Amino acid sequence: MTASKTIHNFHIPVMGLAFTIDSPIRVAQYGISSVISIIDDELAEKMNSFYSKKFNLPYVETPKKEQDHRAQRITNYLNLVDLIVKEKFEKFKCELAENKAALDNFIEMLPNSSDLRQGLSNMMDEGTLMKENILNYLETHLKPGEIDVNIMTKIDKDNYVKGEKLPIEFNDAHASLRGFAKSNLSSSLVLSAGMNPRLYSYFEQFEDFFPNEKNELKKKIILKVSDYRSAIIQGKFLAKKGLWVSEYRVESGLNCGGHAFATNGFLLGPILEEFKNKKEDLIAETHEILVKALEQKELPIPQEPLELKITVQGGVGTSDEHEFLINHYKVDSVGWGSPFLMVPEATSVDKETRTLLGKAKEEDLYLSGISPLGVPFNTVKGTSNEFFKNKRIAEGKAGSSCPKKFLTLNQEFGKEGICTAAKKFQDIKLKDLEAQKEDISTKAYNDTKFKITEKACLCVGLANAALMDHEIPIKGQDQGVVICPGPNIAYFDKEVSLKQMLKHIYGKISIMKDENRPNMFVKELNMYVDYLQKEIESYTEEVSTKQIKKWDAFKANIADGIAYYQELFSTPKTVENLTIQQQLLEAKEALMQVMYDEEYAI
């Protein structure tokens, strides 16, 4: 098993629906991999139309009345992105061969450890910068970044036409998967938000996910996971179907953007340590299962395990952290998400929202309850979506018109489902609350009203930024922009160029406004202590012995994590490590102050 060489040792993860919707078109020619969300087929259709016109390519609209419009729109857009990336990549190679300034600029964007950087630098030193020589070298050593895609597995509701339920393959995530599977791309599908057995089984319908006679996978599977246990359970489940997981993308439970899936107090460092120590076991166990499944299916069987990568993302912000993750934990790539929201060359963010992010302080970034999924959601105070939502609430018109219906997952009022951010849902809940007003306290009334009305229309809010960035008209109710940065964005206060961001990642410059920013591991640790404290404080039911045991386990896992970090950063005795040790002691003291009354547990 040999690992494939990549030009960069970082990637840009999926961010929202819009923020990386066209990132490959922007950055893939430089060898930078990024991830497109393929949940929103309407956004994909609009971007297809926009970029077809921009690059003078034919565009054929896929109307919503077509039964398989969702999958077809996704396929069409991904094929367009693939075509544009290939064209831009060929032009970029010619530019590098013909323009020494462009070549110098590109070399500056590469990591010092890059073989490509060394090779190009040697050619410059040796005076062999002839166009033909450069082109020949680039043909062999330069390749575009991956055009990967993401599906959030929870977004897989049943769909109906005139009250009749459509077959499972027309469920949202199923149709998105089919759209990718039928595209021309040879890349990876990132699955996030946990296991969906029904969706995982659907992969078996597409031969591109199985190895061919050359032990190659045209389309690969990446699982976004929060711990090793989740990885091996899901990896074995897919292996039993003859499907190989090519990458486990470990993400911080709390110190990340978007939805936050908190672990039971398990911290990122110890999780990565387990992956490092058990990677070979993971490969061996899943390979054995895979071989048996492929034998039963009478498909080509790889004699050796297929390539498997471990990558990580969530809260990284300095080149030192980046290098530490790669060198100590032996990860194959590090995800840099939120900082790229400040790079107009890489992401689609409207000017107003990018300005808001630049001004955001630590206290402006918070874990909210605005997601209709009922999962904590990272966001920032002062978004345009928040303005329009509060305006409707003040006018007695709380809720969204719900035009896209991707999150109509609540079946309290019917099998076709409803979104908890929808006006229809909130009207019913607010009417019920009014009926109870005289029987509950003012605080209980206000708290309940807030929980009902705080839900935001993510389907529209997370898509609008790309439309606004490209000046594409937006129809319907004013929703503004929802944006979901991780807490790390507090330390990036201005727009920067792509070149500046890459030089920051590789330690050539620093673009951070606050050099006193806490280490990424310490930041996540403190977030977990705060998370536990708030969970205890907001617990409204009678405290059971079972609940006490859950909190005890959570607290013990954090304590184990602190002990792990104390050992990890014990040597060498640098100023940074001494600072981290002091912060760990403070976090340990804060954890000890987290109390709950066990005496009255039932």
C-alpha positions as semicolon CSV with decimal commas, in nm:
position;residue;x (nm);y (nm);z (nm)
1;M;0,000;0,000;0,000
2;T;0,155;0,328;-0,112
3;A;0,019;0,670;-0,029
4;S;-0,045;0,902;-0,323
5;K;0,166;1,218;-0,331
6;T;-0,019;1,546;-0,299
7;I;0,110;1,895;-0,371
8;H;-0,032;2,046;-0,053
9;N;-0,076;1,893;0,291
10;F;-0,394;2,087;0,368
11;H;-0,747;2,086;0,225
12;I;-1,046;2,320;0,237
13;P;-1,340;2,135;0,401
14;V;-1,701;2,185;0,305
15;M;-1,846;2,503;0,458
16;G;-2,221;2,556;0,460
17;L;-2,411;2,518;0,135
18;A;-2,261;2,816;-0,045
19;F;-1,921;2,905;0,089
20;T;-1,731;2,630;-0,098
21;I;-1,988;2,567;-0,373
22;D;-1,739;2,684;-0,638
23;S;-1,407;2,659;-0,449
24;P;-1,262;2,401;-0,692
25;I;-1,317;2,643;-0,980
26;R;-1,128;2,904;-0,780
27;V;-0,834;2,702;-0,639
28;A;-0,804;2,352;-0,788
29;Q;-0,556;2,464;-1,057
30;Y;-0,307;2,534;-0,777
31;G;-0,329;2,175;-0,653
32;I;-0,561;2,268;-0,363
33;S;-0,838;2,020;-0,280
34;S;-1,177;2,144;-0,161
35;V;-1,526;2,012;-0,095
36;I;-1,859;2,113;-0,251
37;S;-2,188;2,057;-0,067
38;I;-2,431;1,880;-0,299
39;I;-2,740;1,899;-0,080
40;D;-2,893;2,204;-0,250
41;D;-2,979;2,119;-0,611
42;E;-3,140;2,462;-0,663
43;L;-2,813;2,635;-0,578
44;A;-2,625;2,391;-0,802
45;E;-2,860;2,476;-1,088
46;K;-2,808;2,851;-1,042
47;M;-2,431;2,809;-1,024
48;N;-2,444;2,591;-1,336
49;S;-2,624;2,869;-1,522
50;F;-2,386;3,137;-1,390
51;Y;-2,062;2,958;-1,475
52;S;-2,187;2,831;-1,811
53;K;-2,239;3,193;-1,916
54;K;-1,910;3,308;-1,762
55;F;-1,706;3,048;-1,953
56;N;-1,922;3,053;-2,269
57;L;-2,032;2,693;-2,226
58;P;-2,372;2,548;-2,321
59;Y;-2,635;2,540;-2,049
60;V;-2,952;2,332;-2,049
61;E;-3,193;2,400;-1,765
62;T;-3,324;2,107;-1,560
63;P;-3,676;2,205;-1,451
64;K;-3,814;2,095;-1,115
65;K;-4,103;1,915;-1,283
66;E;-3,865;1,640;-1,400
67;Q;-3,888;1,351;-1,156
68;D;-3,513;1,305;-1,115
69;H;-3,433;1,676;-1,136
70;R;-3,238;1,677;-0,811
71;A;-2,980;1,418;-0,917
72;Q;-2,961;1,552;-1,273
73;R;-2,892;1,908;-1,158
74;I;-2,610;1,787;-0,933
75;T;-2,459;1,573;-1,210
76;N;-2,473;1,864;-1,455
77;Y;-2,308;2,108;-1,218
78;L;-2,032;1,867;-1,114
79;N;-1,958;1,789;-1,480
80;L;-1,935;2,161;-1,549
81;V;-1,698;2,215;-1,254
82;D;-1,485;1,923;-1,375
83;L;-1,466;2,071;-1,725
84;I;-1,379;2,422;-1,605
85;V;-1,114;2,297;-1,362
86;K;-0,946;2,094;-1,636
87;E;-0,945;2,392;-1,872
88;K;-0,810;2,629;-1,608
89;F;-0,546;2,375;-1,508
90;E;-0,414;2,342;-1,864
91;K;-0,401;2,722;-1,902
92;F;-0,226;2,754;-1,568
93;K;0,047;2,510;-1,668
94;C;0,108;2,710;-1,986
95;E;0,118;3,033;-1,785
96;L;0,380;2,886;-1,550
97;A;0,590;2,774;-1,847
98;E;0,571;3,113;-2,018
99;N;0,573;3,362;-1,730
100;K;0,860;3,361;-1,480
101;A;0,673;3,595;-1,242
102;A;0,377;3,353;-1,232
103;L;0,616;3,065;-1,169
104;D;0,789;3,253;-0,886
105;N;0,450;3,334;-0,734
106;F;0,339;2,970;-0,751
107;I;0,661;2,841;-0,594
108;E;0,602;3,081;-0,303
109;M;0,262;2,915;-0,245
110;L;0,412;2,568;-0,200
111;P;0,533;2,415;0,126
112;N;0,909;2,410;0,179
113;S;0,897;2,029;0,200
114;S;0,729;1,998;-0,141
115;D;0,912;1,791;-0,403
116;L;0,745;2,006;-0,669
117;R;0,883;2,323;-0,511
118;Q;1,231;2,173;-0,491
119;G;1,219;2,050;-0,849
120;L;1,106;2,385;-0,991
121;S;1,361;2,572;-0,778
122;N;1,638;2,343;-0,906
123;M;1,536;2,412;-1,264
124;M;1,557;2,784;-1,197
125;D;1,899;2,749;-1,034
126;E;2,028;2,537;-1,322
127;G;1,901;2,780;-1,584
128;T;1,681;2,520;-1,756
129;L;1,365;2,729;-1,759
130;M;1,276;2,660;-2,121
131;K;0,904;2,640;-2,189
132;E;0,923;2,279;-2,307
133;N;1,123;2,171;-2,001
134;I;0,880;2,336;-1,760
135;L;0,575;2,191;-1,934
136;N;0,722;1,841;-1,934
137;Y;0,806;1,868;-1,565
138;L;0,460;2,002;-1,475
139;E;0,288;1,727;-1,677
140;T;0,458;1,472;-1,454
141;H;0,453;1,646;-1,117
142;L;0,159;1,889;-1,103
143;K;-0,202;1,781;-1,075
144;P;-0,518;1,976;-0,988
145;G;-0,673;1,964;-0,644
146;E;-0,955;1,719;-0,580
147;I;-1,314;1,819;-0,654
148;D;-1,465;1,639;-0,358
149;V;-1,831;1,659;-0,255
150;N;-2,021;1,636;0,072
151;I;-2,352;1,489;0,179
152;M;-2,488;1,541;0,528
153;T;-2,644;1,200;0,591
154;K;-2,925;1,336;0,808
155;I;-3,063;1,536;0,513
156;D;-3,243;1,237;0,364
157;K;-3,614;1,295;0,401
158;D;-3,876;1,110;0,201
159;N;-4,025;1,307;-0,087
160;Y;-4,384;1,318;-0,209
161;V;-4,567;1,413;-0,527
162;K;-4,935;1,497;-0,482
163;G;-4,941;1,311;-0,153
164;E;-4,782;0,997;-0,298
165;K;-4,452;0,892;-0,143
166;L;-4,172;0,849;-0,397
167;P;-3,935;0,548;-0,389
168;I;-3,639;0,566;-0,148
169;E;-3,393;0,652;-0,424
170;F;-3,564;0,993;-0,452
171;N;-3,489;1,078;-0,090
172;D;-3,270;1,389;-0,070
173;A;-2,936;1,230;0,023
174;H;-2,999;0,932;-0,206
175;A;-3,059;1,162;-0,502
176;S;-2,748;1,365;-0,414
177;L;-2,543;1,044;-0,406
178;R;-2,681;0,942;-0,745
179;G;-2,598;1,285;-0,885
180;F;-2,233;1,242;-0,782
181;A;-2,217;0,877;-0,889
182;K;-2,334;0,960;-1,241
183;S;-2,095;1,253;-1,282
184;N;-1,765;1,244;-1,469
185;L;-1,568;1,317;-1,152
186;S;-1,303;1,085;-1,021
187;S;-1,294;1,211;-0,663
188;S;-1,437;1,148;-0,317
189;L;-1,772;1,174;-0,145
190;V;-1,747;1,300;0,214
191;L;-2,021;1,165;0,440
192;S;-2,090;1,371;0,752
193;A;-2,333;1,379;1,046
194;G;-2,326;1,011;1,138
195;M;-2,430;0,676;1,001
196;N;-2,724;0,627;0,764
197;P;-2,742;0,250;0,691
198;R;-3,006;0,291;0,421
199;L;-2,795;0,548;0,236
200;Y;-2,477;0,343;0,282
201;S;-2,647;0,044;0,120
202;Y;-2,737;0,257;-0,182
203;F;-2,366;0,290;-0,270
204;E;-2,380;-0,072;-0,390
205;Q;-2,583;0,039;-0,691
206;F;-2,285;0,220;-0,847
207;E;-1,980;0,035;-0,978
208;D;-1,748;0,337;-0,953
209;F;-1,728;0,282;-0,575
210;F;-1,584;-0,068;-0,617
211;P;-1,217;-0,138;-0,704
212;N;-1,140;-0,228;-1,066
213;E;-0,886;-0,483;-1,197
214;K;-0,604;-0,233;-1,136
215;N;-0,701;-0,188;-0,768
216;E;-0,825;0,162;-0,849
217;L;-1,135;0,340;-0,722
218;K;-1,287;0,592;-0,961
219;K;-1,496;0,731;-0,678
220;K;-1,391;0,712;-0,317
221;I;-1,565;0,735;0,019
222;I;-1,451;0,967;0,298
223;L;-1,613;0,945;0,641
224;K;-1,612;1,247;0,869
225;V;-1,584;1,097;1,219
226;S;-1,546;1,218;1,577
227;D;-1,361;0,917;1,721
228;Y;-1,199;0,582;1,641
229;R;-1,496;0,373;1,755
230;S;-1,725;0,548;1,508
231;A;-1,468;0,499;1,234
232;I;-1,423;0,126;1,276
233;I;-1,797;0,058;1,314
234;Q;-1,881;0,248;0,995
235;G;-1,573;0,120;0,811
236;K;-1,666;-0,243;0,880
237;F;-2,031;-0,180;0,790
238;L;-1,929;-0,051;0,448
239;A;-1,659;-0,317;0,400
240;K;-1,927;-0,586;0,439
241;K;-2,083;-0,437;0,127
242;G;-1,754;-0,441;-0,062
243;L;-1,701;-0,068;-0,009
244;W;-1,368;0,075;0,107
245;V;-1,334;0,390;0,315
246;S;-1,036;0,573;0,164
247;E;-1,015;0,840;0,431
248;Y;-1,129;0,901;0,785
249;R;-1,162;1,276;0,835
250;V;-1,139;1,338;1,211
251;E;-1,313;1,657;1,319
252;S;-1,316;1,834;1,653
253;G;-1,648;1,783;1,825
254;L;-1,687;2,149;1,922
255;N;-1,400;2,357;1,783
256;C;-1,531;2,351;1,427
257;G;-1,770;2,535;1,200
258;G;-2,128;2,440;1,122
259;H;-2,310;2,177;1,324
260;A;-2,122;2,065;1,636
261;F;-2,142;1,698;1,727
262;A;-1,992;1,692;2,075
263;T;-1,824;1,372;2,187
264;N;-1,875;1,240;2,541
265;G;-1,587;1,455;2,663
266;F;-1,328;1,289;2,439
267;L;-1,075;1,548;2,322
268;L;-0,910;1,576;1,982
269;G;-0,553;1,496;2,089
270;P;-0,629;1,160;2,254
271;I;-0,860;1,072;1,963
272;L;-0,581;1,135;1,711
273;E;-0,339;0,935;1,926
274;E;-0,572;0,637;1,906
275;F;-0,598;0,667;1,529
276;K;-0,219;0,684;1,500
277;N;-0,172;0,376;1,718
278;K;-0,450;0,170;1,560
279;K;-0,433;0,274;1,195
280;E;-0,276;-0,054;1,084
281;D;-0,537;-0,252;1,279
282;L;-0,812;-0,048;1,113
283;I;-0,666;-0,122;0,771
284;A;-0,617;-0,495;0,836
285;E;-0,960;-0,555;0,990
286;T;-1,156;-0,371;0,723
287;H;-0,946;-0,518;0,438
288;E;-1,022;-0,873;0,553
289;I;-1,395;-0,800;0,557
290;L;-1,376;-0,621;0,221
291;V;-1,208;-0,919;0,051
292;K;-1,484;-1,158;0,164
293;A;-1,755;-0,920;0,041
294;L;-1,591;-0,873;-0,299
295;E;-1,550;-1,251;-0,336
296;Q;-1,923;-1,296;-0,279
297;K;-1,999;-1,026;-0,535
298;E;-1,749;-1,182;-0,779
299;L;-1,572;-0,848;-0,818
300;P;-1,197;-0,775;-0,852
301;I;-1,015;-0,829;-0,523
302;P;-0,718;-0,610;-0,422
303;Q;-0,425;-0,826;-0,316
304;E;-0,309;-0,556;-0,077
305;P;-0,519;-0,309;0,122
306;L;-0,624;-0,002;-0,071
307;E;-0,488;0,334;0,035
308;L;-0,629;0,472;0,360
309;K;-0,569;0,825;0,485
310;I;-0,626;0,985;0,823
311;T;-0,688;1,360;0,811
312;V;-0,795;1,613;1,073
313;Q;-0,977;1,946;1,092
314;G;-1,125;2,178;1,349
315;G;-0,963;2,483;1,504
316;V;-0,615;2,479;1,351
317;G;-0,485;2,831;1,303
318;T;-0,105;2,844;1,302
319;S;0,171;2,680;1,103
320;D;0,311;2,532;1,427
321;E;-0,019;2,356;1,495
322;H;-0,035;2,244;1,133
323;E;0,314;2,093;1,144
324;F;0,252;1,934;1,485
325;L;-0,057;1,753;1,357
326;I;0,132;1,620;1,056
327;N;0,455;1,528;1,234
328;H;0,326;1,396;1,567
329;Y;0,002;1,231;1,461
330;K;0,119;1,138;1,109
331;V;-0,199;1,271;0,949
332;D;-0,205;1,297;0,571
333;S;-0,371;1,638;0,551
334;V;-0,503;1,914;0,776
335;G;-0,832;2,088;0,707
336;W;-0,826;2,468;0,713
337;G;-1,188;2,583;0,703
338;S;-1,297;2,906;0,871
339;P;-0,977;3,105;0,795
340;F;-1,050;3,060;0,424
341;L;-1,375;3,253;0,469
342;M;-1,144;3,556;0,472
343;V;-0,998;3,465;0,130
344;P;-1,218;3,599;-0,155
345;E;-1,015;3,401;-0,410
346;A;-1,114;3,074;-0,242
347;T;-1,469;3,102;-0,104
348;S;-1,806;3,257;-0,187
349;V;-1,895;3,505;0,088
350;D;-2,079;3,834;0,038
351;K;-1,892;4,151;0,138
352;E;-2,121;4,239;0,432
353;T;-2,077;3,898;0,592
354;R;-1,702;3,888;0,533
355;T;-1,673;4,228;0,701
356;L;-1,876;4,095;0,994
357;L;-1,638;3,799;1,030
358;G;-1,337;4,030;1,024
359;K;-1,477;4,231;1,315
360;A;-1,594;3,931;1,518
361;K;-1,443;3,884;1,864
362;E;-1,438;3,565;2,071
363;E;-1,757;3,670;2,251
364;D;-1,941;3,719;1,918
365;L;-1,897;3,355;1,818
366;Y;-2,127;3,110;1,990
367;L;-2,288;2,768;1,981
368;S;-2,650;2,838;1,895
369;G;-2,979;2,654;1,877
370;I;-3,080;2,799;1,539
371;S;-3,058;2,474;1,343
372;P;-3,389;2,298;1,270
373;L;-3,198;1,969;1,307
374;G;-3,187;2,028;1,682
375;V;-2,807;2,001;1,678
376;P;-2,589;2,282;1,825
377;F;-2,477;2,513;1,547
378;N;-2,175;2,745;1,542
379;T;-2,251;3,095;1,423
380;V;-2,174;3,463;1,482
381;K;-2,381;3,749;1,623
382;G;-2,505;4,018;1,386
383;T;-2,574;3,827;1,064
384;S;-2,823;3,965;0,814
385;N;-3,032;3,652;0,870
386;E;-3,056;3,736;1,239
387;F;-3,174;4,088;1,148
388;F;-3,454;3,968;0,918
389;K;-3,558;3,690;1,157
390;N;-3,587;3,929;1,453
391;K;-3,774;4,181;1,238
392;R;-4,039;3,918;1,155
393;I;-4,065;3,817;1,520
394;A;-4,117;4,180;1,624
395;E;-4,392;4,214;1,362
396;G;-4,566;3,901;1,490
397;K;-4,470;3,703;1,177
398;A;-4,214;3,459;1,317
399;G;-4,085;3,180;1,096
400;S;-3,975;3,119;0,739
401;S;-4,180;3,065;0,427
402;C;-3,979;2,739;0,385
403;P;-3,935;2,735;0,005
404;K;-3,676;2,455;-0,026
405;K;-3,799;2,209;0,239
406;F;-3,468;2,019;0,283
407;L;-3,516;2,017;0,661
408;T;-3,884;1,924;0,679
409;L;-3,796;1,638;0,912
410;N;-4,044;1,699;1,197
411;Q;-4,344;1,467;1,151
412;E;-4,548;1,592;1,445
413;F;-4,816;1,726;1,211
414;G;-4,803;1,479;0,922
415;K;-4,599;1,217;0,741
416;E;-4,464;1,462;0,483
417;G;-4,287;1,652;0,758
418;I;-4,239;2,016;0,844
419;C;-3,937;2,230;0,929
420;T;-3,923;2,374;1,280
421;A;-3,805;2,705;1,127
422;A;-4,118;2,727;0,913
423;K;-4,386;2,987;0,989
424;K;-4,651;2,715;0,973
425;F;-4,480;2,517;1,250
426;Q;-4,401;2,818;1,467
427;D;-4,754;2,957;1,439
428;I;-4,894;2,634;1,585
429;K;-4,636;2,618;1,864
430;L;-4,677;2,985;1,955
431;K;-5,057;2,948;1,966
432;D;-5,021;2,650;2,200
433;L;-4,780;2,851;2,417
434;E;-5,024;3,142;2,441
435;A;-5,288;2,902;2,569
436;Q;-5,054;2,807;2,856
437;K;-4,939;3,161;2,936
438;E;-5,146;3,201;3,249
439;D;-5,031;2,868;3,393
440;I;-4,651;2,909;3,359
441;S;-4,395;3,159;3,486
442;T;-4,289;3,457;3,278
443;K;-3,939;3,311;3,251
444;A;-4,070;2,974;3,130
445;Y;-4,291;3,154;2,877
446;N;-4,009;3,369;2,741
447;D;-3,762;3,079;2,731
448;T;-4,006;2,859;2,541
449;K;-4,095;3,137;2,297
450;F;-3,727;3,198;2,227
451;K;-3,661;2,829;2,162
452;I;-3,949;2,819;1,914
453;T;-3,858;3,134;1,723
454;E;-3,476;3,114;1,726
455;K;-3,474;2,849;1,451
456;A;-3,337;2,988;1,124
457;C;-3,402;2,889;0,765
458;L;-3,063;2,730;0,695
459;C;-3,167;2,608;0,349
460;V;-3,190;2,965;0,221
461;G;-2,961;3,141;0,468
462;L;-2,664;2,912;0,403
463;A;-2,706;2,942;0,025
464;N;-2,758;3,316;-0,021
465;A;-2,393;3,419;0,019
466;A;-2,288;3,264;-0,314
467;L;-2,577;3,428;-0,497
468;M;-2,494;3,766;-0,344
469;D;-2,122;3,725;-0,410
470;H;-2,194;3,663;-0,780
471;E;-2,477;3,918;-0,797
472;I;-2,732;3,653;-0,888
473;P;-3,090;3,775;-0,815
474;I;-3,255;3,630;-0,504
475;K;-3,631;3,581;-0,504
476;G;-3,873;3,523;-0,219
477;Q;-3,873;3,618;0,148
478;D;-3,575;3,815;0,280
479;Q;-3,357;3,569;0,471
480;G;-3,016;3,732;0,448
481;V;-2,712;3,516;0,520
482;V;-2,651;3,252;0,784
483;I;-2,281;3,181;0,827
484;C;-2,128;2,908;1,039
485;P;-1,761;2,975;1,121
486;G;-1,573;2,795;1,393
487;P;-1,455;2,994;1,697
488;N;-1,112;3,014;1,530
489;I;-1,235;3,292;1,297
490;A;-1,203;3,537;1,591
491;Y;-0,827;3,548;1,529
492;F;-0,847;3,637;1,157
493;D;-0,954;3,998;1,119
494;K;-0,909;4,095;0,756
495;E;-0,937;3,980;0,397
496;V;-0,618;3,820;0,270
497;S;-0,505;3,686;-0,066
498;L;-0,479;3,316;-0,138
499;K;-0,100;3,350;-0,152
500;Q;-0,093;3,515;0,192
501;M;-0,308;3,240;0,343
502;L;-0,086;2,966;0,203
503;K;0,227;3,142;0,327
504;H;0,060;3,161;0,671
505;I;-0,024;2,791;0,667
506;Y;0,334;2,703;0,576
507;G;0,494;2,934;0,834
508;K;0,640;3,198;0,605
509;I;0,430;3,485;0,745
510;S;0,162;3,529;1,011
511;I;-0,170;3,694;0,930
512;M;-0,322;3,651;1,276
513;K;-0,423;3,960;1,469
514;D;-0,373;3,804;1,814
515;E;-0,051;3,619;1,883
516;N;-0,189;3,530;2,228
517;R;-0,447;3,302;2,073
518;P;-0,481;2,982;2,280
519;N;-0,343;2,657;2,141
520;M;-0,610;2,470;1,941
521;F;-0,615;2,180;2,189
522;V;-0,655;2,412;2,488
523;K;-0,931;2,604;2,311
524;E;-1,127;2,285;2,246
525;L;-1,069;2,164;2,604
526;N;-1,214;2,486;2,749
527;M;-1,510;2,460;2,511
528;Y;-1,585;2,111;2,646
529;V;-1,569;2,230;3,007
530;D;-1,807;2,516;2,922
531;Y;-2,032;2,279;2,727
532;L;-2,065;2,044;3,026
533;Q;-2,135;2,331;3,266
534;K;-2,407;2,475;3,042
535;E;-2,564;2,135;2,986
536;I;-2,594;2,086;3,364
537;E;-2,729;2,436;3,419
538;S;-2,991;2,402;3,145
539;Y;-3,106;2,054;3,252
540;T;-3,473;2,089;3,349
541;E;-3,580;1,731;3,419
542;E;-3,538;1,544;3,746
543;V;-3,177;1,433;3,774
544;S;-3,151;1,054;3,757
545;T;-2,866;0,826;3,863
546;K;-2,823;0,744;3,495
547;Q;-2,780;1,113;3,411
548;I;-2,526;1,155;3,692
549;K;-2,325;0,863;3,551
550;K;-2,332;1,025;3,207
551;W;-2,197;1,353;3,346
552;D;-1,938;1,165;3,551
553;A;-1,815;0,987;3,239
554;F;-1,804;1,315;3,046
555;K;-1,607;1,481;3,322
556;A;-1,369;1,185;3,359
557;N;-1,297;1,183;2,985
558;I;-1,209;1,553;2,994
559;A;-0,983;1,490;3,295
560;D;-0,809;1,208;3,108
561;G;-0,760;1,444;2,815
562;I;-0,600;1,705;3,039
563;A;-0,359;1,444;3,178
564;Y;-0,273;1,339;2,821
565;Y;-0,195;1,698;2,719
566;Q;0,011;1,758;3,034
567;E;0,232;1,469;2,930
568;L;0,230;1,564;2,561
569;F;0,350;1,919;2,627
570;S;0,587;1,837;2,914
571;T;0,894;1,858;2,692
572;P;1,068;2,052;2,563
573;K;1,041;2,330;2,821
574;T;0,966;2,604;2,569
575;V;0,780;2,923;2,653
576;E;0,485;2,798;2,451
577;N;0,472;2,464;2,632
578;L;0,500;2,631;2,972
579;T;0,209;2,858;2,874
580;I;0,005;2,556;2,767
581;Q;0,083;2,380;3,095
582;Q;-0,047;2,680;3,289
583;Q;-0,363;2,688;3,076
584;L;-0,412;2,317;3,139
585;L;-0,393;2,370;3,513
586;E;-0,653;2,647;3,484
587;A;-0,880;2,421;3,277
588;K;-0,840;2,143;3,533
589;E;-0,941;2,380;3,811
590;A;-1,244;2,493;3,607
591;L;-1,343;2,131;3,551
592;M;-1,327;2,062;3,925
593;Q;-1,570;2,350;3,978
594;V;-1,831;2,185;3,756
595;M;-2,071;2,045;4,013
596;Y;-2,405;1,867;4,021
597;D;-2,602;1,746;4,320
598;E;-2,574;1,367;4,333
599;E;-2,752;1,339;4,666
600;Y;-3,096;1,397;4,516
601;A;-3,053;1,180;4,206
602;I;-3,344;0,941;4,153
